[in-house]
PDB file of C-alpha atoms in Angstrom:
ATOM      1  CA  MET A1009      31.164  76.878   0.461  1.00 49.00           C
ATOM      2  CA  GLN A1010      30.962  74.313  -2.322  1.00 59.00           C
ATOM      3  CA  ASN A1011      32.586  74.246  -5.755  1.00 78.00           C
ATOM      4  CA  TYR A1012      29.853  74.293  -8.378  1.00 83.00           C
ATOM      5  CA  LEU A1013      29.527  73.605 -12.083  1.00 90.00           C
ATOM      6  CA  GLU A1014      27.507  76.092 -14.148  1.00 90.00           C
ATOM      7  CA  PHE A1015      25.676  74.487 -17.091  1.00 95.00           C
ATOM      8  CA  ASN A1016      24.465  76.649 -19.966  1.00 96.00           C
ATOM      9  CA  PHE A1017      21.524  74.777 -21.548  1.00 97.00           C
ATOM     10  CA  LYS A1018      20.150  75.943 -24.915  1.00 96.00           C
ATOM     11  CA  ILE A1019      16.654  74.537 -25.438  1.00 96.00           C
ATOM     12  CA  ASN A1020      14.536  74.424 -28.617  1.00 95.00           C
ATOM     13  CA  PRO A1021      11.665  75.065 -28.159  1.00 92.00           C
ATOM     14  CA  VAL A1022      12.202  76.881 -24.865  1.00 89.00           C
ATOM     15  CA  GLN A1023       8.613  76.396 -23.647  1.00 84.00           C
ATOM     16  CA  PRO A1024       7.420  74.276 -22.022  1.00 84.00           C
ATOM     17  CA  TRP A1025      10.734  72.418 -21.923  1.00 91.00           C
ATOM     18  CA  SER A1026      12.835  74.749 -19.773  1.00 88.00           C
ATOM     19  CA  GLU A1027      10.567  74.151 -16.757  1.00 83.00           C
ATOM     20  CA  ILE A1028      10.523  70.418 -17.438  1.00 89.00           C
ATOM     21  CA  LEU A1029      14.317  70.307 -17.739  1.00 92.00           C
ATOM     22  CA  MET A1030      14.680  72.069 -14.388  1.00 88.00           C
ATOM     23  CA  ALA A1031      12.339  69.586 -12.743  1.00 84.00           C
ATOM     24  CA  GLU A1032      14.290  66.619 -14.118  1.00 88.00           C
ATOM     25  CA  LEU A1033      17.706  68.101 -13.289  1.00 91.00           C
ATOM     26  CA  ILE A1034      16.682  68.327  -9.646  1.00 84.00           C
ATOM     27  CA  GLU A1035      16.540  64.514  -9.692  1.00 81.00           C
ATOM     28  CA  VAL A1036      20.281  64.334 -10.386  1.00 89.00           C
ATOM     29  CA  GLY A1037      21.486  66.931  -7.911  1.00 85.00           C
ATOM     30  CA  PHE A1038      21.032  70.337  -9.577  1.00 85.00           C
ATOM     31  CA  ASP A1039      19.772  72.842  -7.028  1.00 75.00           C
ATOM     32  CA  SER A1040      19.884  76.362  -8.517  1.00 74.00           C
ATOM     33  CA  PHE A1041      18.580  77.764 -11.806  1.00 80.00           C
ATOM     34  CA  THR A1042      18.370  81.002 -13.771  1.00 79.00           C
ATOM     35  CA  GLU A1043      15.985  81.275 -16.701  1.00 79.00           C
ATOM     36  CA  GLU A1044      17.361  82.836 -19.897  1.00 85.00           C
ATOM     37  CA  HIS A1045      15.581  83.728 -23.143  1.00 87.00           C
ATOM     38  CA  TYR A1046      17.236  80.752 -24.887  1.00 92.00           C
ATOM     39  CA  GLY A1047      17.037  78.202 -22.041  1.00 92.00           C
ATOM     40  CA  ILE A1048      18.486  78.009 -18.523  1.00 92.00           C
ATOM     41  CA  LEU A1049      21.640  78.274 -16.461  1.00 90.00           C
ATOM     42  CA  ALA A1050      21.786  75.394 -13.970  1.00 90.00           C
ATOM     43  CA  TYR A1051      24.125  74.732 -11.061  1.00 86.00           C
ATOM     44  CA  VAL A1052      25.270  71.496  -9.427  1.00 88.00           C
ATOM     45  CA  GLN A1053      27.910  70.629  -6.849  1.00 84.00           C
ATOM     46  CA  LYS A1054      30.979  69.383  -8.686  1.00 87.00           C
ATOM     47  CA  ASP A1055      31.539  66.402  -6.376  1.00 86.00           C
ATOM     48  CA  ALA A1056      27.929  65.216  -6.732  1.00 82.00           C
ATOM     49  CA  PHE A1057      27.657  65.436 -10.519  1.00 91.00           C
ATOM     50  CA  SER A1058      27.527  62.559 -13.005  1.00 92.00           C
ATOM     51  CA  GLU A1059      27.207  63.483 -16.679  1.00 93.00           C
ATOM     52  CA  ASP A1060      26.108  59.952 -17.581  1.00 93.00           C
ATOM     53  CA  GLU A1061      23.323  60.146 -14.996  1.00 93.00           C
ATOM     54  CA  MET A1062      22.226  63.505 -16.366  1.00 94.00           C
ATOM     55  CA  LYS A1063      22.167  62.268 -19.965  1.00 93.00           C
ATOM     56  CA  SER A1064      19.981  59.314 -18.937  1.00 92.00           C
ATOM     57  CA  LEU A1065      17.140  61.680 -18.010  1.00 92.00           C
ATOM     58  CA  TYR A1066      14.000  61.288 -20.095  1.00 89.00           C
ATOM     59  CA  ILE A1067      14.146  64.790 -21.571  1.00 94.00           C
ATOM     60  CA  PHE A1068      17.555  64.236 -23.217  1.00 94.00           C
ATOM     61  CA  ASN A1069      16.075  61.343 -25.188  1.00 90.00           C
ATOM     62  CA  ASN A1070      12.823  63.075 -26.132  1.00 92.00           C
ATOM     63  CA  PRO A1071      12.559  63.742 -29.903  1.00 93.00           C
ATOM     64  CA  ASP A1072      10.240  66.715 -29.303  1.00 92.00           C
ATOM     65  CA  VAL A1073      12.989  68.895 -27.828  1.00 94.00           C
ATOM     66  CA  GLU A1074      16.591  69.721 -28.758  1.00 96.00           C
ATOM     67  CA  ILE A1075      19.020  70.452 -25.909  1.00 96.00           C
ATOM     68  CA  THR A1076      22.662  71.470 -26.204  1.00 96.00           C
ATOM     69  CA  TYR A1077      24.928  72.577 -23.373  1.00 96.00           C
ATOM     70  CA  ASP A1078      28.374  73.527 -22.184  1.00 96.00           C
ATOM     71  CA  PHE A1079      29.625  74.025 -18.635  1.00 95.00           C
ATOM     72  CA  LYS A1080      32.349  75.598 -16.527  1.00 93.00           C
ATOM     73  CA  GLU A1081      33.468  75.455 -12.924  1.00 89.00           C
ATOM     74  CA  MET A1082      32.255  78.170 -10.553  1.00 79.00           C
ATOM     75  CA  PRO A1083      34.342  77.920  -7.361  1.00 64.00           C
ATOM     76  CA  ASN A1084      33.496  79.319  -3.948  1.00 61.00           C
ATOM     77  CA  ILE A1085      30.082  80.887  -4.509  1.00 59.00           C
ATOM     78  CA  ASN A1086      28.051  81.725  -1.415  1.00 61.00           C
ATOM     79  CA  TRP A1087      24.655  80.584  -2.663  1.00 57.00           C
ATOM     80  CA  ASN A1088      22.757  81.954   0.325  1.00 59.00           C
ATOM     81  CA  GLU A1089      24.033  85.459  -0.494  1.00 64.00           C
ATOM     82  CA  GLU A1090      23.133  84.993  -4.163  1.00 62.00           C
ATOM     83  CA  TRP A1091      19.652  83.841  -3.200  1.00 59.00           C
ATOM     84  CA  GLU A1092      19.069  86.811  -0.899  1.00 62.00           C
ATOM     85  CA  LYS A1093      19.929  89.211  -3.717  1.00 62.00           C
ATOM     86  CA  ASN A1094      17.191  87.777  -5.949  1.00 62.00           C
ATOM     87  CA  PHE A1095      14.469  86.434  -3.647  1.00 71.00           C
ATOM     88  CA  ASP A1096      11.160  88.310  -3.807  1.00 79.00           C
ATOM     89  CA  PRO A1097       8.182  87.587  -1.539  1.00 86.00           C
ATOM     90  CA  ILE A1098       5.455  85.386  -3.048  1.00 87.00           C
ATOM     91  CA  TYR A1099       1.718  85.985  -2.697  1.00 91.00           C
ATOM     92  CA  VAL A1100      -0.774  83.158  -3.282  1.00 92.00           C
ATOM     93  CA  ALA A1101      -4.427  84.094  -3.893  1.00 90.00           C
ATOM     94  CA  ASP A1102      -3.946  87.220  -1.745  1.00 91.00           C
ATOM     95  CA  LYS A1103      -4.130  84.950   1.299  1.00 94.00           C
ATOM     96  CA  VAL A1104      -0.657  83.478   1.757  1.00 95.00           C
ATOM     97  CA  LEU A1105       2.685  85.286   1.883  1.00 94.00           C
ATOM     98  CA  ILE A1106       5.907  83.300   1.513  1.00 92.00           C
ATOM     99  CA  ARG A1107       8.789  85.551   2.504  1.00 90.00           C
ATOM    100  CA  ALA A1108      12.276  85.666   3.951  1.00 85.00           C
ATOM    101  CA  GLU A1109      13.105  87.137   7.347  1.00 85.00           C
ATOM    102  CA  PHE A1110      14.397  90.346   5.751  1.00 82.00           C
ATOM    103  CA  HIS A1111      11.036  91.041   4.026  1.00 86.00           C
ATOM    104  CA  GLN A1112       8.330  93.205   5.542  1.00 89.00           C
ATOM    105  CA  PRO A1113       5.755  91.096   7.479  1.00 92.00           C
ATOM    106  CA  ASN A1114       2.013  91.256   6.794  1.00 93.00           C
ATOM    107  CA  ALA A1115      -0.221  90.333   9.730  1.00 90.00           C
ATOM    108  CA  ASP A1116      -3.298  90.070   7.473  1.00 91.00           C
ATOM    109  CA  LEU A1117      -1.974  87.012   5.605  1.00 92.00           C
ATOM    110  CA  HIS A1118      -0.854  83.467   6.371  1.00 89.00           C
ATOM    111  CA  GLU A1119       2.895  84.009   6.534  1.00 95.00           C
ATOM    112  CA  ILE A1120       5.493  81.333   5.846  1.00 95.00           C
ATOM    113  CA  VAL A1121       9.038  82.473   6.552  1.00 92.00           C
ATOM    114  CA  ILE A1122      11.780  80.505   4.812  1.00 88.00           C
ATOM    115  CA  GLN A1123      15.507  80.610   4.101  1.00 80.00           C
ATOM    116  CA  PRO A1124      15.909  77.996   1.358  1.00 63.00           C
ATOM    117  CA  LYS A1125      19.698  77.421   1.441  1.00 61.00           C
ATOM    118  CA  MET A1126      20.150  74.948  -1.437  1.00 53.00           C
ATOM    119  CA  SER A1127      16.808  73.153  -1.153  1.00 52.00           C
ATOM    120  CA  PHE A1128      13.968  73.333  -3.662  1.00 56.00           C
ATOM    121  CA  GLY A1129      10.573  74.862  -2.955  1.00 57.00           C
ATOM    122  CA  THR A1130      10.640  78.606  -2.410  1.00 61.00           C
ATOM    123  CA  GLY A1131       7.123  79.072  -3.759  1.00 60.00           C
ATOM    124  CA  HIS A1132       8.295  80.745  -6.967  1.00 65.00           C
ATOM    125  CA  HIS A1133       7.810  77.590  -8.995  1.00 75.00           C
ATOM    126  CA  PRO A1134       4.246  77.185 -10.343  1.00 83.00           C
ATOM    127  CA  THR A1135       3.891  73.726  -8.769  1.00 86.00           C
ATOM    128  CA  THR A1136       4.487  75.031  -5.225  1.00 88.00           C
ATOM    129  CA  HIS A1137       2.043  77.847  -5.926  1.00 89.00           C
ATOM    130  CA  LEU A1138      -0.544  75.298  -7.116  1.00 93.00           C
ATOM    131  CA  MET A1139      -0.099  73.143  -4.014  1.00 95.00           C
ATOM    132  CA  ILE A1140      -0.623  76.113  -1.679  1.00 95.00           C
ATOM    133  CA  GLN A1141      -3.656  77.236  -3.689  1.00 95.00           C
ATOM    134  CA  GLN A1142      -5.262  73.797  -3.411  1.00 97.00           C
ATOM    135  CA  MET A1143      -4.383  73.568   0.293  1.00 97.00           C
ATOM    136  CA  LEU A1144      -6.263  76.799   0.967  1.00 97.00           C
ATOM    137  CA  GLU A1145      -9.532  74.964   0.315  1.00 96.00           C
ATOM    138  CA  MET A1146      -8.652  71.790   2.261  1.00 97.00           C
ATOM    139  CA  ASP A1147      -9.506  70.955   5.876  1.00 98.00           C
ATOM    140  CA  PHE A1148      -6.315  70.224   7.837  1.00 98.00           C
ATOM    141  CA  LYS A1149      -7.771  70.558  11.355  1.00 98.00           C
ATOM    142  CA  ASP A1150      -6.249  67.789  13.518  1.00 98.00           C
ATOM    143  CA  LYS A1151      -5.395  65.750  10.399  1.00 98.00           C
ATOM    144  CA  SER A1152      -2.208  63.693  10.174  1.00 98.00           C
ATOM    145  CA  VAL A1153      -0.100  64.896   7.246  1.00 98.00           C
ATOM    146  CA  LEU A1154       2.822  63.538   5.221  1.00 98.00           C
ATOM    147  CA  ASP A1155       4.876  65.900   3.006  1.00 98.00           C
ATOM    148  CA  MET A1156       6.924  63.776   0.583  1.00 96.00           C
ATOM    149  CA  GLY A1157       9.880  65.466  -1.112  1.00 92.00           C
ATOM    150  CA  CYS A1158       9.431  68.329   1.323  1.00 92.00           C
ATOM    151  CA  GLY A1159      12.238  70.624   0.072  1.00 87.00           C
ATOM    152  CA  THR A1160      12.010  73.703   2.302  1.00 89.00           C
ATOM    153  CA  SER A1161       8.942  72.169   4.054  1.00 94.00           C
ATOM    154  CA  VAL A1162       6.855  75.176   3.030  1.00 94.00           C
ATOM    155  CA  LEU A1163       3.867  72.845   2.461  1.00 96.00           C
ATOM    156  CA  ALA A1164       4.234  71.038   5.784  1.00 98.00           C
ATOM    157  CA  ILE A1165       4.554  74.380   7.570  1.00 97.00           C
ATOM    158  CA  PHE A1166       1.387  75.669   5.899  1.00 97.00           C
ATOM    159  CA  ALA A1167      -0.458  72.474   6.859  1.00 98.00           C
ATOM    160  CA  LYS A1168       0.488  73.063  10.504  1.00 98.00           C
ATOM    161  CA  GLN A1169      -0.619  76.684  10.272  1.00 96.00           C
ATOM    162  CA  LYS A1170      -3.987  75.401   9.062  1.00 97.00           C
ATOM    163  CA  GLY A1171      -4.356  73.243  12.170  1.00 97.00           C
ATOM    164  CA  ALA A1172      -2.835  69.907  11.154  1.00 98.00           C
ATOM    165  CA  GLY A1173      -1.963  67.392  13.835  1.00 98.00           C
ATOM    166  CA  ARG A1174       1.121  65.197  13.521  1.00 98.00           C
ATOM    167  CA  THR A1175       2.998  66.242  10.382  1.00 98.00           C
ATOM    168  CA  VAL A1176       5.854  64.254   8.851  1.00 98.00           C
ATOM    169  CA  ALA A1177       8.229  65.709   6.237  1.00 97.00           C
ATOM    170  CA  ILE A1178      10.610  63.517   4.203  1.00 96.00           C
ATOM    171  CA  ASP A1179      13.212  64.418   1.574  1.00 92.00           C
ATOM    172  CA  ILE A1180      16.029  62.500  -0.073  1.00 86.00           C
ATOM    173  CA  ASP A1181      18.404  65.478   0.200  1.00 82.00           C
ATOM    174  CA  GLU A1182      20.260  66.192   3.457  1.00 82.00           C
ATOM    175  CA  TRP A1183      20.267  69.937   2.677  1.00 79.00           C
ATOM    176  CA  SER A1184      16.474  69.861   2.583  1.00 85.00           C
ATOM    177  CA  VAL A1185      16.259  68.025   5.902  1.00 91.00           C
ATOM    178  CA  GLU A1186      18.538  70.543   7.614  1.00 90.00           C
ATOM    179  CA  ASN A1187      16.778  73.478   5.977  1.00 88.00           C
ATOM    180  CA  SER A1188      13.333  72.098   6.859  1.00 94.00           C
ATOM    181  CA  ARG A1189      14.260  71.898  10.525  1.00 95.00           C
ATOM    182  CA  GLU A1190      15.446  75.510  10.476  1.00 94.00           C
ATOM    183  CA  ASN A1191      12.312  76.690   8.651  1.00 94.00           C
ATOM    184  CA  ALA A1192      10.015  74.816  11.050  1.00 97.00           C
ATOM    185  CA  ALA A1193      11.702  76.617  13.954  1.00 96.00           C
ATOM    186  CA  ARG A1194      11.389  79.957  12.136  1.00 95.00           C
ATOM    187  CA  ASN A1195       7.631  79.452  11.871  1.00 96.00           C
ATOM    188  CA  GLY A1196       7.121  78.041  15.347  1.00 96.00           C
ATOM    189  CA  VAL A1197       5.725  74.693  14.182  1.00 97.00           C
ATOM    190  CA  GLU A1198       6.651  71.140  15.102  1.00 97.00           C
ATOM    191  CA  LEU A1199       7.476  68.768  12.248  1.00 98.00           C
ATOM    192  CA  ASP A1200       8.883  65.242  12.239  1.00 97.00           C
ATOM    193  CA  ILE A1201      11.572  65.633   9.552  1.00 97.00           C
ATOM    194  CA  SER A1202      13.771  62.856   8.177  1.00 96.00           C
ATOM    195  CA  GLN A1203      15.902  61.926   5.180  1.00 93.00           C
ATOM    196  CA  GLY A1204      14.578  59.164   2.935  1.00 92.00           C
ATOM    197  CA  THR A1205      12.238  58.129   0.138  1.00 92.00           C
ATOM    198  CA  ALA A1206       8.921  56.309  -0.193  1.00 93.00           C
ATOM    199  CA  GLU A1207      10.843  53.106   0.548  1.00 91.00           C
ATOM    200  CA  ASN A1208      11.297  54.368   4.108  1.00 88.00           C
ATOM    201  CA  LEU A1209       7.564  54.664   4.794  1.00 94.00           C
ATOM    202  CA  GLY A1210       6.499  52.306   7.535  1.00 91.00           C
ATOM    203  CA  SER A1211       3.036  51.346   8.722  1.00 93.00           C
ATOM    204  CA  GLU A1212       1.952  54.768  10.021  1.00 96.00           C
ATOM    205  CA  LYS A1213      -1.184  56.042   8.287  1.00 97.00           C
ATOM    206  CA  PHE A1214      -1.981  59.597   7.233  1.00 98.00           C
ATOM    207  CA  ASP A1215      -5.141  61.579   6.494  1.00 98.00           C
ATOM    208  CA  ILE A1216      -3.454  63.846   3.918  1.00 98.00           C
ATOM    209  CA  ILE A1217      -0.365  63.249   1.780  1.00 98.00           C
ATOM    210  CA  LEU A1218       1.330  66.086  -0.109  1.00 98.00           C
ATOM    211  CA  ALA A1219       3.724  65.200  -2.942  1.00 97.00           C
ATOM    212  CA  ASN A1220       5.182  67.928  -5.154  1.00 93.00           C
ATOM    213  CA  ILE A1221       7.929  65.941  -6.852  1.00 87.00           C
ATOM    214  CA  ASN A1222       8.050  64.971 -10.543  1.00 81.00           C
ATOM    215  CA  ARG A1223       6.284  62.700 -13.002  1.00 84.00           C
ATOM    216  CA  ASN A1224       8.594  59.688 -12.812  1.00 84.00           C
ATOM    217  CA  ILE A1225       8.816  59.546  -9.027  1.00 87.00           C
ATOM    218  CA  LEU A1226       5.070  60.079  -8.685  1.00 93.00           C
ATOM    219  CA  ILE A1227       4.263  57.202 -11.047  1.00 92.00           C
ATOM    220  CA  SER A1228       6.690  54.974  -9.148  1.00 92.00           C
ATOM    221  CA  ASP A1229       5.653  55.973  -5.632  1.00 95.00           C
ATOM    222  CA  ILE A1230       1.881  56.561  -5.761  1.00 97.00           C
ATOM    223  CA  PRO A1231       1.187  52.920  -4.710  1.00 97.00           C
ATOM    224  CA  ALA A1232       3.405  53.476  -1.649  1.00 97.00           C
ATOM    225  CA  TYR A1233       1.552  56.686  -0.800  1.00 98.00           C
ATOM    226  CA  VAL A1234      -1.824  54.985  -1.098  1.00 98.00           C
ATOM    227  CA  SER A1235      -0.657  52.156   1.181  1.00 97.00           C
ATOM    228  CA  VAL A1236      -0.198  54.631   4.052  1.00 98.00           C
ATOM    229  CA  LEU A1237      -3.238  56.802   3.243  1.00 98.00           C
ATOM    230  CA  ASN A1238      -6.297  56.346   5.442  1.00 98.00           C
ATOM    231  CA  ASP A1239      -9.616  55.435   3.822  1.00 97.00           C
ATOM    232  CA  GLY A1240     -11.242  58.689   2.783  1.00 97.00           C
ATOM    233  CA  GLY A1241      -7.858  60.371   2.934  1.00 98.00           C
ATOM    234  CA  GLN A1242      -6.623  62.911   0.395  1.00 98.00           C
ATOM    235  CA  LEU A1243      -3.555  62.827  -1.866  1.00 98.00           C
ATOM    236  CA  LEU A1244      -2.461  66.163  -3.340  1.00 98.00           C
ATOM    237  CA  LEU A1245       0.009  65.910  -6.221  1.00 97.00           C
ATOM    238  CA  SER A1246       1.996  68.336  -8.327  1.00 94.00           C
ATOM    239  CA  GLY A1247       5.286  68.445 -10.192  1.00 86.00           C
ATOM    240  CA  LEU A1248       3.606  67.230 -13.382  1.00 85.00           C
ATOM    241  CA  CYS A1249       2.823  68.906 -16.691  1.00 83.00           C
ATOM    242  CA  PHE A1250      -0.575  68.867 -18.369  1.00 86.00           C
ATOM    243  CA  PHE A1251       0.597  66.191 -20.830  1.00 84.00           C
ATOM    244  CA  ASP A1252       1.589  63.919 -17.898  1.00 87.00           C
ATOM    245  CA  MET A1253      -1.882  63.991 -16.372  1.00 92.00           C
ATOM    246  CA  ASP A1254      -3.343  60.955 -18.140  1.00 93.00           C
ATOM    247  CA  ASP A1255      -0.382  58.770 -17.132  1.00 93.00           C
ATOM    248  CA  ILE A1256      -0.604  59.924 -13.519  1.00 95.00           C
ATOM    249  CA  LEU A1257      -4.362  59.444 -13.352  1.00 97.00           C
ATOM    250  CA  GLU A1258      -4.093  55.930 -14.781  1.00 96.00           C
ATOM    251  CA  VAL A1259      -1.893  54.930 -11.838  1.00 97.00           C
ATOM    252  CA  CYS A1260      -4.174  56.746  -9.380  1.00 97.00           C
ATOM    253  CA  TYR A1261      -7.311  55.026 -10.649  1.00 97.00           C
ATOM    254  CA  GLU A1262      -5.590  51.645 -10.463  1.00 97.00           C
ATOM    255  CA  GLN A1263      -4.924  52.380  -6.786  1.00 97.00           C
ATOM    256  CA  GLY A1264      -8.574  53.179  -6.017  1.00 97.00           C
ATOM    257  CA  LEU A1265      -8.263  56.950  -5.984  1.00 98.00           C
ATOM    258  CA  THR A1266     -10.926  59.365  -7.208  1.00 98.00           C
ATOM    259  CA  LEU A1267     -10.088  62.752  -8.748  1.00 98.00           C
ATOM    260  CA  LYS A1268     -11.702  65.557  -6.747  1.00 97.00           C
ATOM    261  CA  ASN A1269     -10.097  68.678  -8.178  1.00 97.00           C
ATOM    262  CA  ARG A1270      -7.428  69.752 -10.626  1.00 96.00           C
ATOM    263  CA  GLN A1271      -5.818  73.108 -11.231  1.00 96.00           C
ATOM    264  CA  GLN A1272      -3.404  74.387 -13.862  1.00 93.00           C
ATOM    265  CA  ARG A1273      -0.836  77.188 -13.801  1.00 88.00           C
ATOM    266  CA  GLU A1274       1.083  77.722 -17.025  1.00 80.00           C
ATOM    267  CA  GLU A1275       1.885  74.173 -18.225  1.00 81.00           C
ATOM    268  CA  TRP A1276       1.896  72.693 -14.716  1.00 87.00           C
ATOM    269  CA  MET A1277      -0.913  70.774 -12.981  1.00 92.00           C
ATOM    270  CA  SER A1278      -1.973  69.837  -9.475  1.00 96.00           C
ATOM    271  CA  LEU A1279      -4.379  66.980  -8.730  1.00 98.00           C
ATOM    272  CA  LEU A1280      -6.401  66.419  -5.567  1.00 98.00           C
ATOM    273  CA  LEU A1281      -7.477  62.798  -5.145  1.00 98.00           C
ATOM    274  CA  GLU A1282      -9.359  60.843  -2.506  1.00 98.00           C
ATOM    275  CA  LYS A1283      -8.965  57.238  -1.417  1.00 97.00           C
ATOM    276  CA  ASN A1284     -12.237  55.328  -1.773  1.00 89.00           C
TER     277      ASN A1284
END
């Protein structure tokens, strides 16, 4: 068990900034969150935390939001036990069920069984929900798939359940890599899972790329994604808010992508694009 710091963030206004703060904090090592009426409680491993790195995040320098915080040490918490106490099954469009092993199965739905440990992507966040919803309408049969920033690999697992061929999952976090391997085994699918970033992409090409990350990484890495996307291939993005969409699309259009579909859930967006 790891020693954690608990941060108590007070946010004004709370919406939409609490969700945005959580997304940005993930970039600097935070891995667990609880939403409060005034903001969020956020948790990070003590040994991995840098306050200077946190304060350099875009949101702390944004004049449209005021954030104050204090923190305390929370030693020896078993985060898997805490997660199990609070994890509810997730239903997407009455077609997909994301559940843990201790939940009741449902043979009438696409089931994805996960045990997230400390990795991001349980399906509760609107961006994961949006990705699954878009994927329901996509053709994955025998397609090669790349899941960037895979987290729990819930998206890669769903792609395989929909008939995908070779499927690669990459995440910068070692917890996510370990957890993804366990979740792939739980669901009886074969994934090629590794630790890394877009800089580790080689020359292998893909028919579909899934990237549910965040605005800054997407803007930086979209050219790398396009470089390994087959002609006519699809790029599905989320992790961005509605006010980020124009910036994201500008980069996409510069890379020869065409917008095919967009969906919104709360303040979050997903974009489906195609390489011309």
